Amino acid sequence: PYYVDINQNLFLEAYLHSSDSNLVLFVDTCVASPNPHNFTTVTYDIIRNGCVRDSTYATYYSPYTHMVRFKFSAFQFIRNNPLVYLQCELVVCRAYDYSSRCYQGCITRSKREASS
């Protein structure tokens, strides 16, 4: 556990341990939940499909392509739940493979037209 105050900045770093230096790490999704076993019912999106959803989210420079650094402000769920759990999904890609997920950035899905 990591204890913080509301609105305190949380700084995170993810590092891929690999002997292959031609890999890139990308933060695809980070979701918060008051339940450590359920990240689908009551959730808060910090970043989803590469799209930033939280205005306090920011990325930081990393000297390595296989390391990502970011921050967001601590918050509290409705009904004063004192615990917040974080689940992040990261993608590993080949460096300079511009068709890979890592280089696509934010992906928004277009809505389908309803048929009559």
GROMACS .gro file of N, CA, C and O in nm:
model
  464
    1PRO      N    1   0.083  -0.121   0.000
    1PRO     CA    2   0.000   0.000   0.000
    1PRO      C    3   0.086   0.126   0.000
    1PRO      O    4   0.198   0.126   0.051
    2TYR      N    5   0.032   0.228  -0.058
    2TYR     CA    6   0.099   0.356  -0.065
    2TYR      C    7   0.000   0.459  -0.014
    2TYR      O    8  -0.108   0.474  -0.069
    3TYR      N    9   0.033   0.527   0.093
    3TYR     CA   10  -0.059   0.620   0.157
    3TYR      C   11  -0.033   0.762   0.108
    3TYR      O   12   0.080   0.810   0.113
    4VAL      N   13  -0.139   0.827   0.060
    4VAL     CA   14  -0.128   0.963   0.007
    4VAL      C   15  -0.248   1.045   0.052
    4VAL      O   16  -0.350   0.992   0.094
    5ASP      N   17  -0.235   1.175   0.040
    5ASP     CA   18  -0.345   1.266   0.068
    5ASP      C   19  -0.420   1.294  -0.062
    5ASP      O   20  -0.365   1.281  -0.172
    6ILE      N   21  -0.544   1.335  -0.048
    6ILE     CA   22  -0.624   1.372  -0.165
    6ILE      C   23  -0.554   1.486  -0.238
    6ILE      O   24  -0.501   1.578  -0.177
    7ASN      N   25  -0.553   1.477  -0.371
    7ASN     CA   26  -0.490   1.574  -0.462
    7ASN      C   27  -0.338   1.573  -0.458
    7ASN      O   28  -0.274   1.654  -0.524
    8GLN      N   29  -0.278   1.482  -0.384
    8GLN     CA   30  -0.132   1.469  -0.386
    8GLN      C   31  -0.092   1.403  -0.518
    8GLN      O   32  -0.159   1.312  -0.566
    9ASN      N   33   0.015   1.450  -0.581
    9ASN     CA   34   0.062   1.391  -0.706
    9ASN      C   35   0.124   1.255  -0.680
    9ASN      O   36   0.204   1.239  -0.589
   10LEU      N   37   0.084   1.158  -0.762
   10LEU     CA   38   0.143   1.024  -0.759
   10LEU      C   39   0.230   1.010  -0.883
   10LEU      O   40   0.183   1.032  -0.995
   11PHE      N   41   0.355   0.975  -0.864
   11PHE     CA   42   0.447   0.958  -0.975
   11PHE      C   43   0.473   0.809  -0.994
   11PHE      O   44   0.508   0.740  -0.899
   12LEU      N   45   0.455   0.761  -1.116
   12LEU     CA   46   0.475   0.620  -1.145
   12LEU      C   47   0.577   0.603  -1.256
   12LEU      O   48   0.591   0.689  -1.343
   13GLU      N   49   0.644   0.489  -1.249
   13GLU     CA   50   0.742   0.455  -1.351
   13GLU      C   51   0.730   0.306  -1.379
   13GLU      O   52   0.720   0.226  -1.287
   14ALA      N   53   0.725   0.270  -1.506
   14ALA     CA   54   0.724   0.130  -1.546
   14ALA      C   55   0.847   0.107  -1.632
   14ALA      O   56   0.881   0.188  -1.719
   15TYR      N   57   0.912  -0.004  -1.606
   15TYR     CA   58   1.038  -0.035  -1.673
   15TYR      C   59   1.033  -0.178  -1.723
   15TYR      O   60   0.998  -0.269  -1.648
   16LEU      N   61   1.065  -0.198  -1.849
   16LEU     CA   62   1.068  -0.331  -1.908
   16LEU      C   63   1.209  -0.387  -1.897
   16LEU      O   64   1.303  -0.331  -1.953
   17HIS      N   65   1.223  -0.495  -1.823
   17HIS     CA   66   1.354  -0.559  -1.808
   17HIS      C   67   1.372  -0.659  -1.922
   17HIS      O   68   1.307  -0.763  -1.925
   18SER      N   69   1.457  -0.624  -2.017
   18SER     CA   70   1.482  -0.710  -2.133
   18SER      C   71   1.621  -0.681  -2.187
   18SER      O   72   1.670  -0.568  -2.181
   19SER      N   73   1.683  -0.783  -2.243
   19SER     CA   74   1.814  -0.764  -2.306
   19SER      C   75   1.799  -0.703  -2.445
   19SER      O   76   1.897  -0.658  -2.504
   20ASP      N   77   1.677  -0.699  -2.498
   20ASP     CA   78   1.650  -0.641  -2.629
   20ASP      C   79   1.629  -0.490  -2.613
   20ASP      O   80   1.528  -0.445  -2.560
   21SER      N   81   1.724  -0.412  -2.660
   21SER     CA   82   1.716  -0.266  -2.645
   21SER      C   83   1.627  -0.200  -2.750
   21SER      O   84   1.609  -0.079  -2.749
   22ASN      N   85   1.573  -0.278  -2.843
   22ASN     CA   86   1.488  -0.224  -2.948
   22ASN      C   87   1.339  -0.239  -2.917
   22ASN      O   88   1.258  -0.258  -3.007
   23LEU      N   89   1.305  -0.229  -2.790
   23LEU     CA   90   1.166  -0.239  -2.749
   23LEU      C   91   1.118  -0.105  -2.695
   23LEU      O   92   1.193  -0.029  -2.636
   24VAL      N   93   0.989  -0.078  -2.716
   24VAL     CA   94   0.925   0.045  -2.671
   24VAL      C   95   0.811   0.006  -2.578
   24VAL      O   96   0.742  -0.093  -2.602
   25LEU      N   97   0.792   0.085  -2.473
   25LEU     CA   98   0.684   0.061  -2.378
   25LEU      C   99   0.581   0.173  -2.392
   25LEU      O  100   0.617   0.290  -2.405
   26PHE      N  101   0.453   0.136  -2.391
   26PHE     CA  102   0.345   0.233  -2.411
   26PHE      C  103   0.236   0.208  -2.308
   26PHE      O  104   0.192   0.094  -2.288
   27VAL      N  105   0.191   0.314  -2.241
   27VAL     CA  106   0.079   0.303  -2.146
   27VAL      C  107  -0.050   0.312  -2.225
   27VAL      O  108  -0.085   0.416  -2.277
   28ASP      N  109  -0.122   0.201  -2.232
   28ASP     CA  110  -0.247   0.197  -2.307
   28ASP      C  111  -0.365   0.236  -2.219
   28ASP      O  112  -0.445   0.320  -2.257
   29THR      N  113  -0.374   0.175  -2.100
   29THR     CA  114  -0.490   0.198  -2.014
   29THR      C  115  -0.450   0.193  -1.867
   29THR      O  116  -0.373   0.106  -1.827
   30CYS      N  117  -0.500   0.287  -1.788
   30CYS     CA  118  -0.487   0.285  -1.643
   30CYS      C  119  -0.624   0.316  -1.585
   30CYS      O  120  -0.682   0.420  -1.614
   31VAL      N  121  -0.674   0.223  -1.504
   31VAL     CA  122  -0.807   0.234  -1.446
   31VAL      C  123  -0.795   0.222  -1.295
   31VAL      O  124  -0.720   0.139  -1.244
   32ALA      N  125  -0.871   0.304  -1.225
   32ALA     CA  126  -0.876   0.297  -1.079
   32ALA      C  127  -1.009   0.239  -1.035
   32ALA      O  128  -1.111   0.256  -1.103
   33SER      N  129  -1.007   0.169  -0.923
   33SER     CA  130  -1.128   0.107  -0.870
   33SER      C  131  -1.120   0.101  -0.718
   33SER      O  132  -1.010   0.087  -0.662
   34PRO      N  133  -1.234   0.108  -0.648
   34PRO     CA  134  -1.232   0.089  -0.504
   34PRO      C  135  -1.224  -0.059  -0.465
   34PRO      O  136  -1.206  -0.093  -0.349
   35ASN      N  137  -1.236  -0.148  -0.564
   35ASN     CA  138  -1.234  -0.292  -0.541
   35ASN      C  139  -1.113  -0.354  -0.613
   35ASN      O  140  -1.104  -0.345  -0.736
   36PRO      N  141  -1.022  -0.420  -0.541
   36PRO     CA  142  -0.902  -0.475  -0.605
   36PRO      C  143  -0.931  -0.593  -0.698
   36PRO      O  144  -0.845  -0.632  -0.776
   37HIS      N  145  -1.053  -0.648  -0.693
   37HIS     CA  146  -1.087  -0.765  -0.774
   37HIS      C  147  -1.187  -0.733  -0.885
   37HIS      O  148  -1.231  -0.823  -0.955
   38ASN      N  149  -1.223  -0.606  -0.899
   38ASN     CA  150  -1.323  -0.569  -1.000
   38ASN      C  151  -1.285  -0.435  -1.062
   38ASN      O  152  -1.302  -0.330  -1.000
   39PHE      N  153  -1.236  -0.439  -1.185
   39PHE     CA  154  -1.199  -0.317  -1.257
   39PHE      C  155  -1.294  -0.291  -1.373
   39PHE      O  156  -1.256  -0.234  -1.474
   40THR      N  157  -1.420  -0.336  -1.357
   40THR     CA  158  -1.518  -0.313  -1.463
   40THR      C  159  -1.645  -0.244  -1.413
   40THR      O  160  -1.709  -0.174  -1.490
   41THR      N  161  -1.685  -0.264  -1.288
   41THR     CA  162  -1.812  -0.211  -1.241
   41THR      C  163  -1.802  -0.064  -1.201
   41THR      O  164  -1.854   0.023  -1.268
   42VAL      N  165  -1.736  -0.036  -1.089
   42VAL     CA  166  -1.717   0.102  -1.043
   42VAL      C  167  -1.572   0.137  -1.070
   42VAL      O  168  -1.482   0.091  -1.000
   43THR      N  169  -1.551   0.217  -1.173
   43THR     CA  170  -1.413   0.249  -1.211
   43THR      C  171  -1.400   0.396  -1.247
   43THR      O  172  -1.498   0.466  -1.269
   44TYR      N  173  -1.276   0.438  -1.255
   44TYR     CA  174  -1.243   0.572  -1.301
   44TYR      C  175  -1.126   0.558  -1.397
   44TYR      O  176  -1.022   0.503  -1.362
   45ASP      N  177  -1.146   0.605  -1.521
   45ASP     CA  178  -1.040   0.596  -1.622
   45ASP      C  179  -0.942   0.711  -1.607
   45ASP      O  180  -0.982   0.828  -1.611
   46ILE      N  181  -0.817   0.678  -1.592
   46ILE     CA  182  -0.711   0.778  -1.594
   46ILE      C  183  -0.661   0.793  -1.737
   46ILE      O  184  -0.645   0.904  -1.788
   47ILE      N  185  -0.641   0.680  -1.802
   47ILE     CA  186  -0.608   0.676  -1.945
   47ILE      C  187  -0.671   0.550  -2.001
   47ILE      O  188  -0.669   0.446  -1.936
   48ARG      N  189  -0.735   0.561  -2.119
   48ARG     CA  190  -0.804   0.446  -2.179
   48ARG      C  191  -0.775   0.446  -2.328
   48ARG      O  192  -0.795   0.546  -2.396
   49ASN      N  193  -0.726   0.333  -2.380
   49ASN     CA  194  -0.692   0.319  -2.523
   49ASN      C  195  -0.595   0.428  -2.567
   49ASN      O  196  -0.604   0.479  -2.678
   50GLY      N  197  -0.504   0.466  -2.477
   50GLY     CA  198  -0.405   0.568  -2.509
   50GLY      C  199  -0.458   0.710  -2.499
   50GLY      O  200  -0.384   0.805  -2.521
   51CYS      N  201  -0.585   0.726  -2.465
   51CYS     CA  202  -0.648   0.858  -2.455
   51CYS      C  203  -0.653   0.901  -2.308
   51CYS      O  204  -0.709   0.829  -2.225
   52VAL      N  205  -0.598   1.016  -2.279
   52VAL     CA  206  -0.598   1.068  -2.142
   52VAL      C  207  -0.739   1.108  -2.102
   52VAL      O  208  -0.806   1.181  -2.173
   53ARG      N  209  -0.786   1.057  -1.988
   53ARG     CA  210  -0.921   1.086  -1.938
   53ARG      C  211  -0.920   1.172  -1.812
   53ARG      O  212  -1.023   1.222  -1.771
   54ASP      N  213  -0.805   1.183  -1.749
   54ASP     CA  214  -0.793   1.259  -1.624
   54ASP      C  215  -0.707   1.382  -1.651
   54ASP      O  216  -0.594   1.370  -1.701
   55SER      N  217  -0.759   1.498  -1.617
   55SER     CA  218  -0.688   1.623  -1.647
   55SER      C  219  -0.558   1.639  -1.568
   55SER      O  220  -0.473   1.720  -1.604
   56THR      N  221  -0.539   1.560  -1.462
   56THR     CA  222  -0.416   1.571  -1.382
   56THR      C  223  -0.307   1.477  -1.433
   56THR      O  224  -0.195   1.480  -1.384
   57TYR      N  225  -0.340   1.393  -1.532
   57TYR     CA  226  -0.243   1.299  -1.589
   57TYR      C  227  -0.140   1.373  -1.673
   57TYR      O  228  -0.175   1.462  -1.751
   58ALA      N  229  -0.014   1.337  -1.656
   58ALA     CA  230   0.093   1.396  -1.738
   58ALA      C  231   0.204   1.293  -1.754
   58ALA      O  232   0.229   1.212  -1.664
   59THR      N  233   0.269   1.295  -1.869
   59THR     CA  234   0.384   1.207  -1.891
   59THR      C  235   0.511   1.285  -1.867
   59THR      O  236   0.514   1.409  -1.876
   60TYR      N  237   0.617   1.213  -1.838
   60TYR     CA  238   0.747   1.274  -1.813
   60TYR      C  239   0.851   1.211  -1.904
   60TYR      O  240   0.837   1.097  -1.947
   61TYR      N  241   0.954   1.288  -1.930
   61TYR     CA  242   1.062   1.240  -2.014
   61TYR      C  243   1.125   1.115  -1.954
   61TYR      O  244   1.145   1.105  -1.833
   62SER      N  245   1.157   1.021  -2.040
   62SER     CA  246   1.229   0.901  -2.001
   62SER      C  247   1.352   0.888  -2.088
   62SER      O  248   1.343   0.903  -2.210
   63PRO      N  249   1.467   0.859  -2.029
   63PRO     CA  250   1.588   0.845  -2.110
   63PRO      C  251   1.591   0.715  -2.190
   63PRO      O  252   1.676   0.696  -2.275
   64TYR      N  253   1.497   0.626  -2.163
   64TYR     CA  254   1.494   0.495  -2.230
   64TYR      C  255   1.358   0.472  -2.293
   64TYR      O  256   1.255   0.507  -2.236
   65THR      N  257   1.355   0.406  -2.409
   65THR     CA  258   1.228   0.376  -2.475
   65THR      C  259   1.152   0.265  -2.401
   65THR      O  260   1.032   0.254  -2.415
   66HIS      N  261   1.224   0.185  -2.324
   66HIS     CA  262   1.159   0.076  -2.251
   66HIS      C  263   1.122   0.117  -2.107
   66HIS      O  264   1.107   0.033  -2.019
   67MET      N  265   1.106   0.247  -2.086
   67MET     CA  266   1.063   0.300  -1.957
   67MET      C  267   0.961   0.410  -1.981
   67MET      O  268   0.979   0.493  -2.071
   68VAL      N  269   0.853   0.409  -1.903
   68VAL     CA  270   0.755   0.517  -1.910
   68VAL      C  271   0.741   0.579  -1.772
   68VAL      O  272   0.750   0.509  -1.670
   69ARG      N  273   0.719   0.710  -1.769
   69ARG     CA  274   0.700   0.783  -1.645
   69ARG      C  275   0.578   0.872  -1.659
   69ARG      O  276   0.562   0.940  -1.760
   70PHE      N  277   0.493   0.869  -1.556
   70PHE     CA  278   0.374   0.954  -1.560
   70PHE      C  279   0.327   0.983  -1.418
   70PHE      O  280   0.375   0.925  -1.322
   71LYS      N  281   0.234   1.078  -1.410
   71LYS     CA  282   0.178   1.116  -1.279
   71LYS      C  283   0.031   1.149  -1.294
   71LYS      O  284  -0.018   1.177  -1.403
   72PHE      N  285  -0.039   1.145  -1.182
   72PHE     CA  286  -0.175   1.193  -1.173
   72PHE      C  287  -0.201   1.226  -1.026
   72PHE      O  288  -0.123   1.188  -0.938
   73SER      N  289  -0.308   1.297  -0.999
   73SER     CA  290  -0.339   1.338  -0.862
   73SER      C  291  -0.427   1.233  -0.795
   73SER      O  292  -0.519   1.180  -0.857
   74ALA      N  293  -0.398   1.209  -0.668
   74ALA     CA  294  -0.477   1.114  -0.590
   74ALA      C  295  -0.619   1.166  -0.574
   74ALA      O  296  -0.641   1.286  -0.565
   75PHE      N  297  -0.714   1.074  -0.570
   75PHE     CA  298  -0.854   1.110  -0.558
   75PHE      C  299  -0.924   1.008  -0.471
   75PHE      O  300  -0.867   0.908  -0.431
   76GLN      N  301  -1.051   1.031  -0.447
   76GLN     CA  302  -1.130   0.945  -0.361
   76GLN      C  303  -1.260   0.911  -0.432
   76GLN      O  304  -1.321   0.997  -0.495
   77PHE      N  305  -1.303   0.786  -0.422
   77PHE     CA  306  -1.429   0.747  -0.483
   77PHE      C  307  -1.547   0.797  -0.400
   77PHE      O  308  -1.534   0.829  -0.283
   78ILE      N  309  -1.664   0.799  -0.463
   78ILE     CA  310  -1.787   0.840  -0.394
   78ILE      C  311  -1.810   0.749  -0.274
   78ILE      O  312  -1.769   0.634  -0.272
   79ARG      N  313  -1.877   0.800  -0.174
   79ARG     CA  314  -1.907   0.731  -0.049
   79ARG      C  315  -1.783   0.714   0.038
   79ARG      O  316  -1.772   0.622   0.116
   80ASN      N  317  -1.688   0.802   0.019
   80ASN     CA  318  -1.569   0.809   0.104
   80ASN      C  319  -1.493   0.678   0.117
   80ASN      O  320  -1.445   0.644   0.224
   81ASN      N  321  -1.483   0.603   0.010
   81ASN     CA  322  -1.404   0.481   0.013
   81ASN      C  323  -1.257   0.520   0.029
   81ASN      O  324  -1.202   0.590  -0.054
   82PRO      N  325  -1.192   0.477   0.137
   82PRO     CA  326  -1.056   0.522   0.164
   82PRO      C  327  -0.948   0.455   0.077
   82PRO      O  328  -0.836   0.501   0.073
   83LEU      N  329  -0.984   0.348   0.006
   83LEU     CA  330  -0.886   0.276  -0.075
   83LEU      C  331  -0.916   0.289  -0.223
   83LEU      O  332  -1.031   0.280  -0.265
   84VAL      N  333  -0.811   0.307  -0.300
   84VAL     CA  334  -0.822   0.312  -0.446
   84VAL      C  335  -0.714   0.220  -0.502
   84VAL      O  336  -0.598   0.228  -0.463
   85TYR      N  337  -0.755   0.132  -0.592
   85TYR     CA  338  -0.663   0.038  -0.654
   85TYR      C  339  -0.643   0.077  -0.799
   85TYR      O  340  -0.735   0.124  -0.865
   86LEU      N  341  -0.523   0.056  -0.848
   86LEU     CA  342  -0.487   0.097  -0.983
   86LEU      C  343  -0.446  -0.025  -1.064
   86LEU      O  344  -0.371  -0.110  -1.016
   87GLN      N  345  -0.497  -0.033  -1.186
   87GLN     CA  346  -0.458  -0.139  -1.279
   87GLN      C  347  -0.422  -0.074  -1.411
   87GLN      O  348  -0.504  -0.002  -1.470
   88CYS      N  349  -0.299  -0.097  -1.456
   88CYS     CA  350  -0.253  -0.038  -1.582
   88CYS      C  351  -0.218  -0.148  -1.681
   88CYS      O  352  -0.164  -0.252  -1.643
   89GLU      N  353  -0.249  -0.123  -1.806
   89GLU     CA  354  -0.213  -0.214  -1.915
   89GLU      C  355  -0.111  -0.143  -2.003
   89GLU      O  356  -0.137  -0.034  -2.053
   90LEU      N  357   0.004  -0.207  -2.018
   90LEU     CA  358   0.110  -0.151  -2.100
   90LEU      C  359   0.133  -0.242  -2.219
   90LEU      O  360   0.109  -0.362  -2.213
   91VAL      N  361   0.179  -0.182  -2.327
   91VAL     CA  362   0.204  -0.255  -2.451
   91VAL      C  363   0.353  -0.248  -2.482
   91VAL      O  364   0.415  -0.143  -2.465
   92VAL      N  365   0.408  -0.359  -2.526
   92VAL     CA  366   0.548  -0.365  -2.567
   92VAL      C  367   0.552  -0.381  -2.718
   92VAL      O  368   0.484  -0.467  -2.774
   93CYS      N  369   0.629  -0.295  -2.784
   93CYS     CA  370   0.639  -0.298  -2.930
   93CYS      C  371   0.785  -0.290  -2.972
   93CYS      O  372   0.872  -0.251  -2.894
   94ARG      N  373   0.809  -0.323  -3.096
   94ARG     CA  374   0.941  -0.304  -3.155
   94ARG      C  375   0.961  -0.155  -3.182
   94ARG      O  376   0.870  -0.087  -3.230
   95ALA      N  377   1.077  -0.106  -3.151
   95ALA     CA  378   1.109   0.034  -3.178
   95ALA      C  379   1.102   0.060  -3.328
   95ALA      O  380   1.142  -0.025  -3.408
   96TYR      N  381   1.050   0.174  -3.363
   96TYR     CA  382   1.040   0.222  -3.501
   96TYR      C  383   0.945   0.141  -3.588
   96TYR      O  384   0.945   0.156  -3.709
   97ASP      N  385   0.860   0.058  -3.526
   97ASP     CA  386   0.754  -0.010  -3.600
   97ASP      C  387   0.631   0.079  -3.589
   97ASP      O  388   0.549   0.065  -3.499
   98TYR      N  389   0.621   0.174  -3.681
   98TYR     CA  390   0.519   0.278  -3.672
   98TYR      C  391   0.377   0.227  -3.695
   98TYR      O  392   0.281   0.301  -3.674
   99SER      N  393   0.362   0.103  -3.737
   99SER     CA  394   0.228   0.045  -3.751
   99SER      C  395   0.185  -0.024  -3.621
   99SER      O  396   0.071  -0.069  -3.610
  100SER      N  397   0.272  -0.031  -3.522
  100SER     CA  398   0.240  -0.099  -3.397
  100SER      C  399   0.152  -0.012  -3.308
  100SER      O  400   0.140   0.108  -3.328
  101ARG      N  401   0.092  -0.073  -3.209
  101ARG     CA  402   0.004  -0.003  -3.115
  101ARG      C  403   0.076   0.111  -3.044
  101ARG      O  404   0.017   0.215  -3.015
  102CYS      N  405   0.202   0.096  -3.016
  102CYS     CA  406   0.277   0.196  -2.941
  102CYS      C  407   0.285   0.331  -3.012
  102CYS      O  408   0.297   0.434  -2.949
  103TYR      N  409   0.279   0.329  -3.143
  103TYR     CA  410   0.292   0.453  -3.220
  103TYR      C  411   0.158   0.509  -3.265
  103TYR      O  412   0.153   0.613  -3.330
  104GLN      N  413   0.048   0.441  -3.233
  104GLN     CA  414  -0.083   0.488  -3.276
  104GLN      C  415  -0.141   0.593  -3.182
  104GLN      O  416  -0.229   0.668  -3.221
  105GLY      N  417  -0.094   0.598  -3.058
  105GLY     CA  418  -0.144   0.698  -2.963
  105GLY      C  419  -0.287   0.672  -2.923
  105GLY      O  420  -0.329   0.559  -2.905
  106CYS      N  421  -0.363   0.780  -2.909
  106CYS     CA  422  -0.503   0.772  -2.866
  106CYS      C  423  -0.589   0.711  -2.975
  106CYS      O  424  -0.587   0.756  -3.089
  107ILE      N  425  -0.663   0.607  -2.939
  107ILE     CA  426  -0.753   0.543  -3.035
  107ILE      C  427  -0.896   0.565  -2.989
  107ILE      O  428  -0.935   0.520  -2.881
  108THR      N  429  -0.971   0.636  -3.071
  108THR     CA  430  -1.113   0.654  -3.042
  108THR      C  431  -1.189   0.573  -3.143
  108THR      O  432  -1.160   0.575  -3.263
  109ARG      N  433  -1.286   0.501  -3.094
  109ARG     CA  434  -1.368   0.419  -3.182
  109ARG      C  435  -1.489   0.499  -3.227
  109ARG      O  436  -1.555   0.562  -3.146
  110SER      N  437  -1.517   0.494  -3.354
  110SER     CA  438  -1.634   0.567  -3.405
  110SER      C  439  -1.761   0.491  -3.369
  110SER      O  440  -1.763   0.370  -3.364
  111LYS      N  441  -1.866   0.566  -3.343
  111LYS     CA  442  -1.994   0.506  -3.307
  111LYS      C  443  -2.063   0.455  -3.433
  111LYS      O  444  -2.053   0.515  -3.540
  112ARG      N  445  -2.130   0.342  -3.417
  112ARG     CA  446  -2.205   0.286  -3.530
  112ARG      C  447  -2.341   0.355  -3.541
  112ARG      O  448  -2.400   0.393  -3.442
  113GLU      N  449  -2.387   0.365  -3.664
  113GLU     CA  450  -2.517   0.425  -3.686
  113GLU      C  451  -2.625   0.322  -3.655
  113GLU      O  452  -2.614   0.205  -3.693
  114ALA      N  453  -2.726   0.362  -3.582
  114ALA     CA  454  -2.836   0.270  -3.547
  114ALA      C  455  -2.924   0.249  -3.669
  114ALA      O  456  -2.960   0.342  -3.740
  115SER      N  457  -2.959   0.124  -3.691
  115SER     CA  458  -3.046   0.095  -3.806
  115SER      C  459  -3.192   0.116  -3.766
  115SER      O  460  -3.228   0.106  -3.649
  116SER      N  461  -3.277   0.143  -3.864
  116SER     CA  462  -3.418   0.169  -3.835
  116SER      C  463  -3.494   0.041  -3.808
  116SER      O  464  -3.459  -0.065  -3.845
   0.00000   0.00000   0.00000
